[in-house]
Coordinates of N, CA and C in Angstrom, one line a residue:
M1 N -64.3 101.5 -182.2 CA -64.8 100.3 -181.5 C -63.9 100.1 -180.3
P2 N -64.5 99.7 -179.2 CA -63.8 99.4 -177.9 C -62.8 98.3 -178.1
K3 N -61.8 98.2 -177.2 CA -60.8 97.2 -177.2 C -61.4 95.9 -176.6
L4 N -61.2 94.8 -177.3 CA -61.7 93.5 -176.8 C -60.6 92.7 -176.1
V5 N -60.8 92.3 -174.9 CA -59.8 91.5 -174.1 C -60.4 90.2 -173.7
L6 N -59.7 89.1 -174.0 CA -60.2 87.8 -173.5 C -59.4 87.4 -172.3
A7 N -60.2 87.2 -171.2 CA -59.6 86.9 -169.9 C -59.4 85.4 -169.7
S8 N -58.7 84.8 -170.7 CA -58.5 83.4 -170.7 C -57.2 83.0 -171.4
Q9 N -56.5 82.0 -171.0 CA -55.3 81.5 -171.7 C -55.7 80.4 -172.6
S10 N -57.0 80.0 -172.8 CA -57.4 78.9 -173.6 C -57.1 79.2 -175.1
P11 N -56.3 78.4 -175.7 CA -56.0 78.6 -177.1 C -57.3 78.4 -178.0
R12 N -58.2 77.5 -177.5 CA -59.4 77.3 -178.2 C -60.3 78.5 -178.2
R13 N -60.5 79.1 -177.1 CA -61.3 80.3 -177.1 C -60.7 81.4 -177.9
Q14 N -59.4 81.6 -177.8 CA -58.7 82.6 -178.7 C -58.9 82.3 -180.1
A15 N -58.8 81.1 -180.5 CA -58.9 80.7 -181.9 C -60.3 80.9 -182.5
L16 N -61.3 80.6 -181.6 CA -62.7 80.8 -182.0 C -63.0 82.3 -182.3
L17 N -62.5 83.2 -181.4 CA -62.7 84.6 -181.7 C -61.9 85.1 -182.9
Q18 N -60.7 84.7 -183.0 CA -59.8 85.1 -184.1 C -60.4 84.6 -185.4
A19 N -61.0 83.4 -185.5 CA -61.6 82.9 -186.7 C -62.8 83.8 -187.2
L20 N -63.3 84.6 -186.2 CA -64.4 85.5 -186.6 C -63.8 86.9 -187.0
G21 N -62.5 87.0 -186.9 CA -61.8 88.3 -187.3 C -61.7 89.2 -186.1
A22 N -61.9 88.7 -184.9 CA -61.9 89.6 -183.7 C -60.4 90.1 -183.5
D23 N -60.3 91.4 -183.3 CA -59.0 91.9 -182.9 C -59.0 92.0 -181.4
L24 N -58.2 91.0 -180.8 CA -58.3 90.9 -179.3 C -57.0 90.8 -178.7
T25 N -57.0 91.2 -177.4 CA -55.8 91.0 -176.6 C -56.1 89.9 -175.6
V26 N -55.1 89.1 -175.3 CA -55.3 88.1 -174.3 C -54.7 88.5 -173.0
V27 N -55.4 88.5 -171.9 CA -54.9 88.8 -170.5 C -55.5 87.7 -169.6
P28 N -54.7 86.6 -169.4 CA -55.2 85.5 -168.6 C -55.5 86.0 -167.1
A29 N -56.6 85.6 -166.6 CA -56.9 86.0 -165.2 C -56.2 85.0 -164.3
T30 N -55.7 85.6 -163.2 CA -55.1 84.8 -162.2 C -56.0 84.7 -161.0
I31 N -56.9 83.7 -161.0 CA -57.8 83.5 -159.9 C -57.7 82.1 -159.4
N32 N -58.1 81.8 -158.2 CA -58.2 80.5 -157.7 C -59.6 80.0 -158.0
E33 N -59.8 79.2 -159.0 CA -61.1 78.7 -159.4 C -61.8 77.9 -158.3
N34 N -61.0 77.3 -157.4 CA -61.6 76.6 -156.3 C -62.3 77.5 -155.2
S35 N -62.0 78.8 -155.3 CA -62.6 79.7 -154.4 C -64.0 80.2 -154.8
V36 N -64.4 79.8 -156.1 CA -65.7 80.2 -156.6 C -66.7 79.1 -156.2
H37 N -67.8 79.5 -155.7 CA -68.8 78.5 -155.3 C -70.1 78.8 -155.9
G38 N -70.9 77.7 -156.1 CA -72.3 77.9 -156.7 C -73.1 76.6 -156.3
D39 N -74.4 76.8 -156.2 CA -75.2 75.7 -155.8 C -75.5 74.8 -157.0
T40 N -75.4 75.3 -158.2 CA -75.6 74.5 -159.5 C -74.4 74.7 -160.4
S41 N -74.4 73.8 -161.4 CA -73.3 73.9 -162.4 C -73.4 75.3 -163.1
V42 N -74.5 75.8 -163.4 CA -74.7 77.1 -164.0 C -74.1 78.2 -163.2
E43 N -74.5 78.2 -161.9 CA -74.0 79.2 -161.0 C -72.4 79.1 -160.9
L44 N -71.9 77.9 -160.9 CA -70.5 77.7 -160.8 C -69.8 78.2 -162.0
A45 N -70.3 77.9 -163.2 CA -69.7 78.3 -164.5 C -69.8 79.8 -164.6
E46 N -71.0 80.4 -164.3 CA -71.1 81.8 -164.5 C -70.3 82.6 -163.4
G47 N -70.2 82.0 -162.2 CA -69.4 82.7 -161.2 C -67.9 82.7 -161.5
T48 N -67.4 81.6 -162.0 CA -66.0 81.5 -162.4 C -65.7 82.4 -163.6
A49 N -66.6 82.4 -164.5 CA -66.4 83.3 -165.7 C -66.4 84.8 -165.2
Y50 N -67.3 85.1 -164.3 CA -67.4 86.5 -163.8 C -66.1 86.8 -163.0
A51 N -65.6 85.9 -162.2 CA -64.4 86.2 -161.4 C -63.2 86.4 -162.4
K52 N -63.1 85.7 -163.5 CA -62.0 85.9 -164.4 C -62.2 87.3 -165.1
A53 N -63.4 87.6 -165.6 CA -63.6 88.9 -166.2 C -63.4 90.0 -165.3
R54 N -63.8 89.9 -164.1 CA -63.7 91.0 -163.1 C -62.2 91.2 -162.7
W55 N -61.4 90.1 -162.6 CA -60.0 90.2 -162.3 C -59.3 91.1 -163.4
V56 N -59.6 90.8 -164.6 CA -59.0 91.5 -165.7 C -59.6 92.9 -165.8
A57 N -60.9 93.1 -165.6 CA -61.5 94.4 -165.7 C -60.9 95.4 -164.7
D58 N -60.5 94.8 -163.5 CA -59.9 95.7 -162.5 C -58.5 96.1 -162.9
R59 N -57.9 95.5 -163.9 CA -56.5 95.8 -164.3 C -56.3 96.4 -165.7
V60 N -57.4 96.4 -166.5 CA -57.4 96.9 -167.9 C -58.4 98.0 -168.0
D61 N -58.0 99.2 -168.4 CA -58.9 100.3 -168.5 C -59.6 100.3 -169.9
D62 N -60.8 100.8 -169.9 CA -61.6 101.1 -171.1 C -61.5 100.0 -172.1
A63 N -62.0 98.8 -171.7 CA -62.0 97.7 -172.6 C -63.3 96.8 -172.4
I64 N -63.6 96.0 -173.3 CA -64.7 95.0 -173.2 C -64.0 93.7 -172.8
I65 N -64.2 93.2 -171.6 CA -63.6 92.0 -171.1 C -64.5 90.8 -171.3
V66 N -64.0 89.7 -171.8 CA -64.8 88.4 -171.9 C -64.1 87.4 -171.0
G67 N -64.9 86.9 -170.1 CA -64.4 85.7 -169.3 C -65.3 84.6 -169.5
A68 N -64.8 83.3 -169.5 CA -65.6 82.2 -169.7 C -65.1 81.0 -168.9
D69 N -66.0 80.1 -168.6 CA -65.6 78.9 -167.9 C -66.6 77.8 -168.3
T70 N -66.0 76.6 -168.7 CA -66.7 75.5 -169.2 C -66.7 74.3 -168.2
I71 N -67.9 73.7 -168.0 CA -68.0 72.6 -167.0 C -68.6 71.4 -167.8
V72 N -68.1 70.2 -167.6 CA -68.7 69.0 -168.1 C -69.4 68.4 -166.9
L73 N -70.7 68.0 -167.1 CA -71.6 67.6 -166.1 C -72.2 66.2 -166.4
L74 N -71.9 65.2 -165.6 CA -72.6 63.9 -165.8 C -74.1 64.0 -165.4
D75 N -74.9 63.1 -165.9 CA -76.3 63.1 -165.6 C -76.5 62.9 -164.0
S76 N -75.5 62.3 -163.4 CA -75.6 62.2 -161.9 C -75.5 63.5 -161.2
G77 N -75.0 64.5 -161.9 CA -74.8 65.8 -161.3 C -73.3 66.0 -161.0
E78 N -72.5 65.0 -161.2 CA -71.1 65.1 -160.9 C -70.4 65.9 -162.0
I79 N -69.5 66.9 -161.5 CA -68.7 67.7 -162.4 C -67.4 67.0 -162.8
L80 N -67.1 67.0 -164.1 CA -65.8 66.4 -164.5 C -64.9 67.6 -164.9
G81 N -63.9 67.9 -164.1 CA -63.0 68.9 -164.4 C -61.9 68.5 -165.4
K82 N -60.8 69.2 -165.4 CA -59.6 68.7 -166.2 C -58.9 67.6 -165.5
P83 N -58.6 66.5 -166.2 CA -58.0 65.4 -165.6 C -56.6 65.7 -165.0
Q84 N -56.3 65.1 -163.9 CA -55.0 65.2 -163.3 C -54.1 64.0 -163.7
G85 N -53.8 63.9 -165.0 CA -53.0 62.8 -165.4 C -53.8 61.9 -166.3
T86 N -53.0 60.9 -166.9 CA -53.6 60.0 -167.9 C -54.6 59.0 -167.2
G87 N -54.3 58.6 -166.0 CA -55.2 57.6 -165.4 C -56.6 58.2 -165.1
E88 N -56.6 59.5 -164.7 CA -57.9 60.1 -164.5 C -58.6 60.4 -165.8
A89 N -57.9 60.7 -166.9 CA -58.4 60.9 -168.2 C -59.1 59.6 -168.7
V90 N -58.4 58.5 -168.5 CA -59.0 57.2 -168.9 C -60.3 56.9 -168.1
D91 N -60.3 57.2 -166.8 CA -61.4 57.0 -166.0 C -62.6 57.9 -166.5
M92 N -62.4 59.2 -166.7 CA -63.4 60.1 -167.2 C -64.0 59.6 -168.5
L93 N -63.2 59.3 -169.4 CA -63.7 58.8 -170.7 C -64.4 57.5 -170.6
S94 N -64.0 56.6 -169.8 CA -64.7 55.4 -169.5 C -66.1 55.7 -169.0
R95 N -66.3 56.7 -168.2 CA -67.6 57.0 -167.6 C -68.5 57.7 -168.6
L96 N -67.8 58.4 -169.6 CA -68.6 59.1 -170.6 C -69.0 58.2 -171.7
S97 N -68.3 57.1 -171.9 CA -68.6 56.1 -173.0 C -70.0 55.7 -173.0
G98 N -70.7 55.8 -174.2 CA -72.1 55.3 -174.3 C -73.1 56.1 -173.6
M99 N -72.7 57.3 -173.1 CA -73.6 58.1 -172.3 C -73.8 59.5 -172.8
G100 N -74.8 60.2 -172.3 CA -74.9 61.6 -172.6 C -74.5 62.4 -171.4
H101 N -74.0 63.7 -171.7 CA -73.6 64.6 -170.6 C -73.9 66.0 -171.0
Q102 N -73.8 66.9 -170.1 CA -74.0 68.3 -170.4 C -72.7 69.1 -170.4
V103 N -72.5 70.0 -171.3 CA -71.4 71.0 -171.3 C -72.0 72.3 -171.0
V104 N -71.7 72.9 -169.9 CA -72.2 74.2 -169.5 C -71.0 75.2 -169.6
T105 N -71.3 76.3 -170.3 CA -70.3 77.4 -170.4 C -70.9 78.6 -169.9
G106 N -70.3 79.2 -168.9 CA -70.7 80.5 -168.3 C -69.8 81.5 -169.0
V107 N -70.4 82.7 -169.3 CA -69.7 83.8 -170.0 C -70.0 85.1 -169.2
A108 N -69.0 85.9 -169.0 CA -69.2 87.2 -168.4 C -68.6 88.2 -169.3
V109 N -69.3 89.3 -169.6 CA -68.8 90.4 -170.4 C -68.9 91.7 -169.5
I110 N -67.7 92.4 -169.4 CA -67.7 93.6 -168.6 C -67.0 94.7 -169.4
N111 N -67.7 95.8 -169.3 CA -67.1 97.0 -169.9 C -66.3 97.7 -168.8
S112 N -65.0 97.7 -168.8 CA -64.2 98.3 -167.7 C -64.2 99.8 -167.7
G113 N -64.7 100.4 -168.8 CA -64.8 101.8 -168.9 C -66.0 102.4 -168.2
N114 N -67.2 101.7 -168.3 CA -68.4 102.2 -167.7 C -69.0 101.3 -166.7
G115 N -68.4 100.1 -166.5 CA -68.9 99.2 -165.4 C -70.1 98.3 -165.9
R116 N -70.5 98.5 -167.1 CA -71.6 97.6 -167.6 C -71.2 96.1 -167.5
E117 N -72.1 95.3 -167.1 CA -71.8 93.8 -167.0 C -73.0 93.0 -167.5
K118 N -72.7 91.9 -168.1 CA -73.7 90.9 -168.5 C -73.1 89.5 -168.3
V119 N -73.8 88.6 -167.6 CA -73.4 87.2 -167.4 C -74.5 86.3 -168.0
F120 N -74.1 85.3 -168.7 CA -75.0 84.4 -169.3 C -74.4 83.0 -169.4
H121 N -75.2 82.0 -169.8 CA -74.6 80.7 -170.0 C -75.3 80.0 -171.2
E122 N -74.7 78.9 -171.6 CA -75.2 78.0 -172.7 C -75.0 76.6 -172.2
V123 N -76.0 75.8 -172.5 CA -75.9 74.3 -172.2 C -76.0 73.5 -173.5
T124 N -75.1 72.6 -173.7 CA -75.2 71.7 -174.9 C -75.1 70.3 -174.3
R125 N -75.9 69.4 -174.9 CA -75.9 68.0 -174.6 C -75.1 67.3 -175.6
V126 N -74.1 66.5 -175.1 CA -73.2 65.7 -175.9 C -73.4 64.2 -175.6
F127 N -73.5 63.4 -176.6 CA -73.6 62.0 -176.5 C -72.4 61.3 -177.1
F128 N -71.8 60.5 -176.3 CA -70.6 59.7 -176.7 C -71.1 58.3 -177.2
R129 N -70.4 57.8 -178.2 CA -70.7 56.4 -178.6 C -70.0 55.5 -177.6
S130 N -70.3 54.2 -177.7 CA -69.6 53.3 -176.8 C -68.2 53.1 -177.3
L131 N -67.3 53.3 -176.3 CA -65.9 53.2 -176.7 C -65.2 52.0 -176.1
S132 N -64.3 51.4 -176.8 CA -63.5 50.3 -176.3 C -62.4 50.8 -175.4
Q133 N -61.9 50.0 -174.5 CA -60.8 50.4 -173.7 C -59.6 50.8 -174.5
R134 N -59.4 50.1 -175.6 CA -58.2 50.4 -176.5 C -58.4 51.8 -177.1
E135 N -59.6 52.1 -177.6 CA -59.9 53.5 -178.1 C -59.6 54.6 -177.1
I136 N -60.1 54.3 -175.9 CA -59.9 55.3 -174.8 C -58.4 55.5 -174.6
E137 N -57.6 54.4 -174.4 CA -56.2 54.5 -174.2 C -55.5 55.2 -175.3
Q138 N -55.9 54.9 -176.6 CA -55.2 55.5 -177.7 C -55.5 57.0 -177.7
Y139 N -56.7 57.4 -177.4 CA -57.0 58.8 -177.4 C -56.2 59.5 -176.3
V140 N -56.2 59.0 -175.1 CA -55.5 59.6 -174.0 C -54.0 59.7 -174.4
A141 N -53.4 58.7 -175.1 CA -52.0 58.7 -175.5 C -51.7 59.9 -176.4
T142 N -52.7 60.5 -177.1 CA -52.4 61.6 -177.9 C -52.1 62.9 -177.1
G143 N -52.4 62.9 -175.8 CA -52.2 64.0 -175.0 C -53.3 65.1 -175.1
E144 N -54.2 64.9 -176.1 CA -55.2 65.9 -176.3 C -56.1 66.2 -175.1
P145 N -56.5 65.1 -174.4 CA -57.5 65.3 -173.3 C -57.0 65.9 -172.0
L146 N -55.7 66.1 -171.9 CA -55.2 66.4 -170.6 C -55.4 67.8 -170.1
D147 N -55.7 68.7 -170.9 CA -56.0 70.1 -170.5 C -57.4 70.5 -170.7
K148 N -58.3 69.6 -170.8 CA -59.7 69.9 -171.1 C -60.7 69.3 -170.1
A149 N -61.7 70.1 -169.8 CA -62.8 69.6 -168.9 C -63.4 68.4 -169.5
G150 N -63.6 67.3 -168.8 CA -64.2 66.1 -169.3 C -63.3 65.2 -170.1
A151 N -62.0 65.7 -170.2 CA -61.0 64.9 -170.9 C -61.2 64.6 -172.4
Y152 N -61.8 65.6 -173.0 CA -61.9 65.5 -174.5 C -62.0 66.9 -175.2
G153 N -61.6 66.9 -176.4 CA -61.7 68.1 -177.2 C -62.5 67.8 -178.4
I154 N -63.7 68.3 -178.6 CA -64.6 68.0 -179.7 C -64.0 68.5 -181.0
Q155 N -63.2 69.5 -180.9 CA -62.7 70.1 -182.1 C -61.4 69.4 -182.7
G156 N -61.0 68.4 -181.9 CA -59.8 67.6 -182.4 C -60.2 66.2 -182.6
K157 N -59.3 65.3 -182.2 CA -59.5 63.8 -182.3 C -60.7 63.4 -181.4
G158 N -61.0 64.2 -180.4 CA -62.2 63.9 -179.6 C -63.5 63.8 -180.4
A159 N -63.5 64.4 -181.6 CA -64.7 64.4 -182.4 C -65.1 62.9 -182.8
L160 N -64.1 62.1 -182.8 CA -64.3 60.7 -183.1 C -65.0 59.9 -182.0
L161 N -65.1 60.5 -180.8 CA -65.7 59.8 -179.7 C -67.2 60.2 -179.6
V162 N -67.6 61.2 -180.3 CA -69.0 61.8 -180.1 C -69.9 61.2 -181.2
E163 N -71.1 60.8 -180.7 CA -72.1 60.3 -181.5 C -73.0 61.4 -182.1
R164 N -73.4 62.3 -181.2 CA -74.2 63.5 -181.6 C -74.2 64.5 -180.5
I165 N -74.6 65.7 -180.9 CA -74.8 66.8 -179.9 C -76.2 67.4 -180.1
E166 N -76.7 68.0 -179.0 CA -77.9 68.8 -179.1 C -77.6 70.2 -178.6
G167 N -77.6 71.1 -179.4 CA -77.3 72.5 -179.0 C -76.1 73.1 -179.8
C168 N -75.5 74.0 -179.1 CA -74.4 74.8 -179.8 C -73.1 74.1 -179.8
Y169 N -72.5 73.8 -180.9 CA -71.2 73.1 -181.1 C -70.1 73.9 -180.5
F170 N -70.1 75.2 -180.8 CA -69.0 76.1 -180.3 C -69.0 76.2 -178.8
N171 N -70.1 76.0 -178.1 CA -70.2 76.0 -176.7 C -69.3 74.8 -176.1
V172 N -69.3 73.7 -176.8 CA -68.5 72.5 -176.4 C -67.0 72.8 -176.6
V173 N -66.7 73.6 -177.6 CA -65.3 74.0 -177.8 C -64.8 75.0 -176.7
G174 N -65.7 75.8 -176.3 CA -65.4 76.7 -175.2 C -66.0 78.1 -175.1
L175 N -66.7 78.5 -176.2 CA -67.4 79.7 -176.2 C -68.7 79.6 -177.0
P176 N -69.9 79.9 -176.5 CA -71.1 79.9 -177.3 C -71.2 81.1 -178.2
L177 N -70.6 81.0 -179.4 CA -70.4 82.1 -180.2 C -71.7 82.9 -180.6
P178 N -72.8 82.2 -181.0 CA -74.0 83.0 -181.3 C -74.4 84.0 -180.2
K179 N -74.5 83.4 -179.0 CA -74.9 84.3 -177.8 C -73.9 85.3 -177.5
L180 N -72.6 85.0 -177.6 CA -71.5 85.9 -177.3 C -71.5 87.0 -178.4
G181 N -71.7 86.7 -179.6 CA -71.7 87.7 -180.7 C -72.8 88.7 -180.5
Q182 N -74.0 88.2 -180.1 CA -75.1 89.1 -179.8 C -74.8 90.0 -178.6
T183 N -74.2 89.5 -177.6 CA -73.9 90.2 -176.4 C -72.8 91.3 -176.7
L184 N -71.8 90.9 -177.5 CA -70.8 91.9 -177.9 C -71.4 93.0 -178.7
M185 N -72.4 92.8 -179.5 CA -73.0 93.8 -180.3 C -73.7 94.8 -179.3
E186 N -74.3 94.3 -178.2 CA -74.8 95.2 -177.2 C -73.8 96.1 -176.5
F187 N -72.5 95.6 -176.5 CA -71.4 96.3 -175.9 C -70.6 97.1 -177.0
G188 N -71.1 97.2 -178.2 CA -70.5 98.0 -179.2 C -69.4 97.4 -180.1
I189 N -69.4 96.0 -180.0 CA -68.4 95.3 -180.8 C -69.1 94.4 -181.8
S190 N -68.9 94.6 -183.1 CA -69.5 93.8 -184.1 C -68.5 92.8 -184.7
L191 N -68.8 91.6 -184.7 CA -67.9 90.6 -185.3 C -68.3 90.2 -186.7
L192 N -69.3 90.9 -187.2 CA -69.7 90.6 -188.6 C -68.9 91.5 -189.5

Protein backbone atom coordinates (compact mmCIF):
# COMPACT_ATOMS: atom_id res chain seq x y z
CA MET A 1 0.00 0.00 0.00
CA PRO A 2 1.32 3.48 -0.85
CA LYS A 3 2.55 5.81 1.89
CA LEU A 4 -0.07 8.29 3.14
CA VAL A 5 1.09 11.83 3.93
CA LEU A 6 -1.08 14.52 5.52
CA ALA A 7 -0.06 18.00 4.34
CA SER A 8 -1.40 19.66 7.47
CA GLN A 9 -0.32 20.41 11.01
CA SER A 10 -3.94 20.26 12.21
CA PRO A 11 -4.11 17.89 15.18
CA ARG A 12 -7.83 17.39 14.43
CA ARG A 13 -7.21 16.18 10.88
CA GLN A 14 -4.44 13.90 12.10
CA ALA A 15 -6.67 12.48 14.86
CA LEU A 16 -9.54 11.83 12.43
CA LEU A 17 -7.31 9.76 10.14
CA GLN A 18 -5.57 7.97 13.01
CA ALA A 19 -8.96 7.06 14.52
CA LEU A 20 -9.59 5.13 11.29
CA GLY A 21 -6.28 3.31 11.73
CA ALA A 22 -4.48 5.23 9.00
CA ASP A 23 -0.73 4.83 9.05
CA LEU A 24 0.32 8.32 8.07
CA THR A 25 3.17 10.76 8.08
CA VAL A 26 2.55 14.45 8.76
CA VAL A 27 4.42 16.96 6.58
CA PRO A 28 2.95 20.43 7.12
CA ALA A 29 2.93 22.54 3.98
CA THR A 30 4.62 25.91 4.16
CA ILE A 31 2.51 28.10 1.92
CA ASN A 32 1.16 31.63 2.11
CA GLU A 33 -2.58 30.96 2.25
CA ASN A 34 -3.25 34.62 1.41
CA SER A 35 -1.63 34.07 -2.00
CA VAL A 36 -4.41 31.64 -2.99
CA HIS A 37 -7.38 33.27 -4.69
CA GLY A 38 -10.80 32.08 -5.72
CA ASP A 39 -14.07 33.67 -6.80
CA THR A 40 -16.10 31.49 -4.44
CA SER A 41 -15.55 29.88 -1.05
CA VAL A 42 -15.38 26.48 -2.77
CA GLU A 43 -12.67 27.68 -5.19
CA LEU A 44 -10.74 29.20 -2.29
CA ALA A 45 -10.96 26.08 -0.09
CA GLU A 46 -10.09 23.74 -2.96
CA GLY A 47 -7.30 26.03 -4.18
CA THR A 48 -5.70 26.26 -0.74
CA ALA A 49 -6.03 22.50 -0.20
CA TYR A 50 -4.39 21.91 -3.58
CA ALA A 51 -1.57 24.36 -2.85
CA LYS A 52 -0.81 22.53 0.41
CA ALA A 53 -0.87 19.08 -1.21
CA ARG A 54 1.19 20.26 -4.20
CA TRP A 55 3.85 21.81 -1.92
CA VAL A 56 4.29 18.49 -0.11
CA ALA A 57 4.02 16.37 -3.29
CA ASP A 58 6.93 18.35 -4.75
CA ARG A 59 9.06 17.31 -1.75
CA VAL A 60 7.94 13.75 -0.94
CA ASP A 61 8.47 10.94 -3.45
CA ASP A 62 6.05 8.11 -4.16
CA ALA A 63 3.30 8.92 -1.67
CA ILE A 64 -0.37 9.79 -1.54
CA ILE A 65 -0.61 13.35 -0.27
CA VAL A 66 -3.78 14.77 1.34
CA GLY A 67 -4.18 18.53 1.67
CA ALA A 68 -7.24 20.20 3.17
CA ASP A 69 -8.57 23.65 3.97
CA THR A 70 -11.71 24.55 5.89
CA ILE A 71 -13.64 27.80 5.53
CA VAL A 72 -16.52 29.08 7.66
CA LEU A 73 -18.91 31.16 5.59
CA LEU A 74 -21.66 33.46 6.85
CA ASP A 75 -24.91 33.66 4.88
CA SER A 76 -23.81 37.15 3.80
CA GLY A 77 -20.92 35.48 1.98
CA GLU A 78 -18.30 36.76 4.41
CA ILE A 79 -15.57 34.28 5.31
CA LEU A 80 -14.63 33.85 8.96
CA GLY A 81 -11.02 32.75 9.31
CA LYS A 82 -9.10 31.96 12.46
CA PRO A 83 -9.56 34.73 15.01
CA GLN A 84 -6.60 37.02 15.71
CA GLY A 85 -7.08 37.07 19.47
CA THR A 86 -9.87 36.81 22.00
CA GLY A 87 -11.67 40.01 20.95
CA GLU A 88 -12.09 38.79 17.39
CA ALA A 89 -13.20 35.36 18.66
CA VAL A 90 -15.92 36.99 20.78
CA ASP A 91 -17.02 39.04 17.76
CA MET A 92 -17.19 35.99 15.47
CA LEU A 93 -19.17 33.92 17.95
CA SER A 94 -21.57 36.83 18.55
CA ARG A 95 -22.21 36.94 14.80
CA LEU A 96 -22.76 33.16 14.63
CA SER A 97 -25.15 33.16 17.62
CA GLY A 98 -28.69 32.12 16.65
CA MET A 99 -27.69 31.82 12.99
CA GLY A 100 -26.83 29.22 10.39
CA HIS A 101 -23.57 29.17 8.46
CA GLN A 102 -21.68 26.94 6.04
CA VAL A 103 -18.51 24.99 6.65
CA VAL A 104 -16.70 24.33 3.36
CA THR A 105 -13.74 21.96 3.31
CA GLY A 106 -11.67 21.61 0.18
CA VAL A 107 -9.56 18.46 -0.17
CA ALA A 108 -6.78 17.65 -2.62
CA VAL A 109 -5.27 14.19 -3.06
CA ILE A 110 -2.09 13.85 -5.11
CA ASN A 111 -0.08 10.75 -5.95
CA SER A 112 3.46 12.12 -6.07
CA GLY A 113 4.64 8.93 -7.78
CA ASN A 114 2.48 9.10 -10.90
CA GLY A 115 1.06 12.64 -10.78
CA ARG A 116 -2.58 11.61 -10.41
CA GLU A 117 -4.69 14.29 -8.72
CA LYS A 118 -8.21 14.71 -7.42
CA VAL A 119 -9.71 17.82 -5.81
CA PHE A 120 -13.15 17.93 -4.20
CA HIS A 121 -15.11 19.65 -1.46
CA GLU A 122 -17.85 19.10 1.10
CA VAL A 123 -20.31 21.65 2.47
CA THR A 124 -22.04 21.26 5.84
CA ARG A 125 -24.61 23.65 7.26
CA VAL A 126 -24.24 24.40 10.98
CA PHE A 127 -26.83 26.16 13.13
CA PHE A 128 -25.87 27.82 16.42
CA ARG A 129 -28.33 28.28 19.24
CA SER A 130 -28.73 31.79 20.65
CA LEU A 131 -25.79 32.43 22.96
CA SER A 132 -25.52 34.85 25.84
CA GLN A 133 -22.55 37.20 26.06
CA ARG A 134 -21.46 35.33 29.19
CA GLU A 135 -21.51 31.96 27.37
CA ILE A 136 -19.45 33.39 24.51
CA GLU A 137 -16.88 34.90 26.87
CA GLN A 138 -16.66 31.68 28.92
CA TYR A 139 -16.08 29.63 25.78
CA VAL A 140 -13.43 32.02 24.45
CA ALA A 141 -11.71 31.91 27.86
CA THR A 142 -11.13 28.15 27.36
CA GLY A 143 -8.73 29.03 24.52
CA GLU A 144 -10.36 26.41 22.29
CA PRO A 145 -11.58 28.79 19.56
CA LEU A 146 -8.32 30.61 18.95
CA ASP A 147 -6.85 28.29 16.29
CA LYS A 148 -10.06 27.40 14.47
CA ALA A 149 -11.87 28.92 11.51
CA GLY A 150 -15.07 30.54 12.75
CA ALA A 151 -13.72 30.50 16.33
CA TYR A 152 -15.20 27.16 17.42
CA GLY A 153 -14.43 23.47 17.50
CA ILE A 154 -17.48 21.25 17.18
CA GLN A 155 -15.53 18.25 18.51
CA GLY A 156 -14.81 20.02 21.82
CA LYS A 157 -16.68 22.42 24.06
CA GLY A 158 -17.92 24.14 20.91
CA ALA A 159 -20.42 21.29 20.59
CA LEU A 160 -22.39 23.07 23.32
CA LEU A 161 -22.95 26.06 21.01
CA VAL A 162 -24.42 24.07 18.12
CA GLU A 163 -28.15 23.47 17.80
CA ARG A 164 -27.96 21.16 14.78
CA ILE A 165 -26.07 20.40 11.58
CA GLU A 166 -27.10 19.39 8.08
CA GLY A 167 -24.50 17.26 6.36
CA CYS A 168 -21.21 15.65 7.29
CA TYR A 169 -20.13 16.14 10.92
CA PHE A 170 -16.52 15.17 10.20
CA ASN A 171 -16.37 17.95 7.59
CA VAL A 172 -16.93 20.48 10.39
CA VAL A 173 -14.06 18.92 12.36
CA GLY A 174 -11.78 19.29 9.34
CA LEU A 175 -12.01 16.35 6.92
CA PRO A 176 -15.06 14.94 5.11
CA LEU A 177 -14.16 11.35 5.96
CA PRO A 178 -16.75 9.48 3.83
CA LYS A 179 -15.72 11.29 0.62
CA LEU A 180 -12.03 11.17 1.54
CA GLY A 181 -12.22 7.43 2.27
CA GLN A 182 -13.77 6.77 -1.15
CA THR A 183 -11.13 8.91 -2.84
CA LEU A 184 -8.26 7.20 -1.03
CA MET A 185 -9.66 3.83 -2.22
CA GLU A 186 -9.32 5.15 -5.80
CA PHE A 187 -5.66 5.91 -4.97
CA GLY A 188 -5.01 2.42 -3.57
CA ILE A 189 -5.39 3.12 0.16
CA SER A 190 -8.14 1.37 2.09
CA LEU A 191 -9.02 2.61 5.56
CA LEU A 192 -11.46 -0.25 6.19
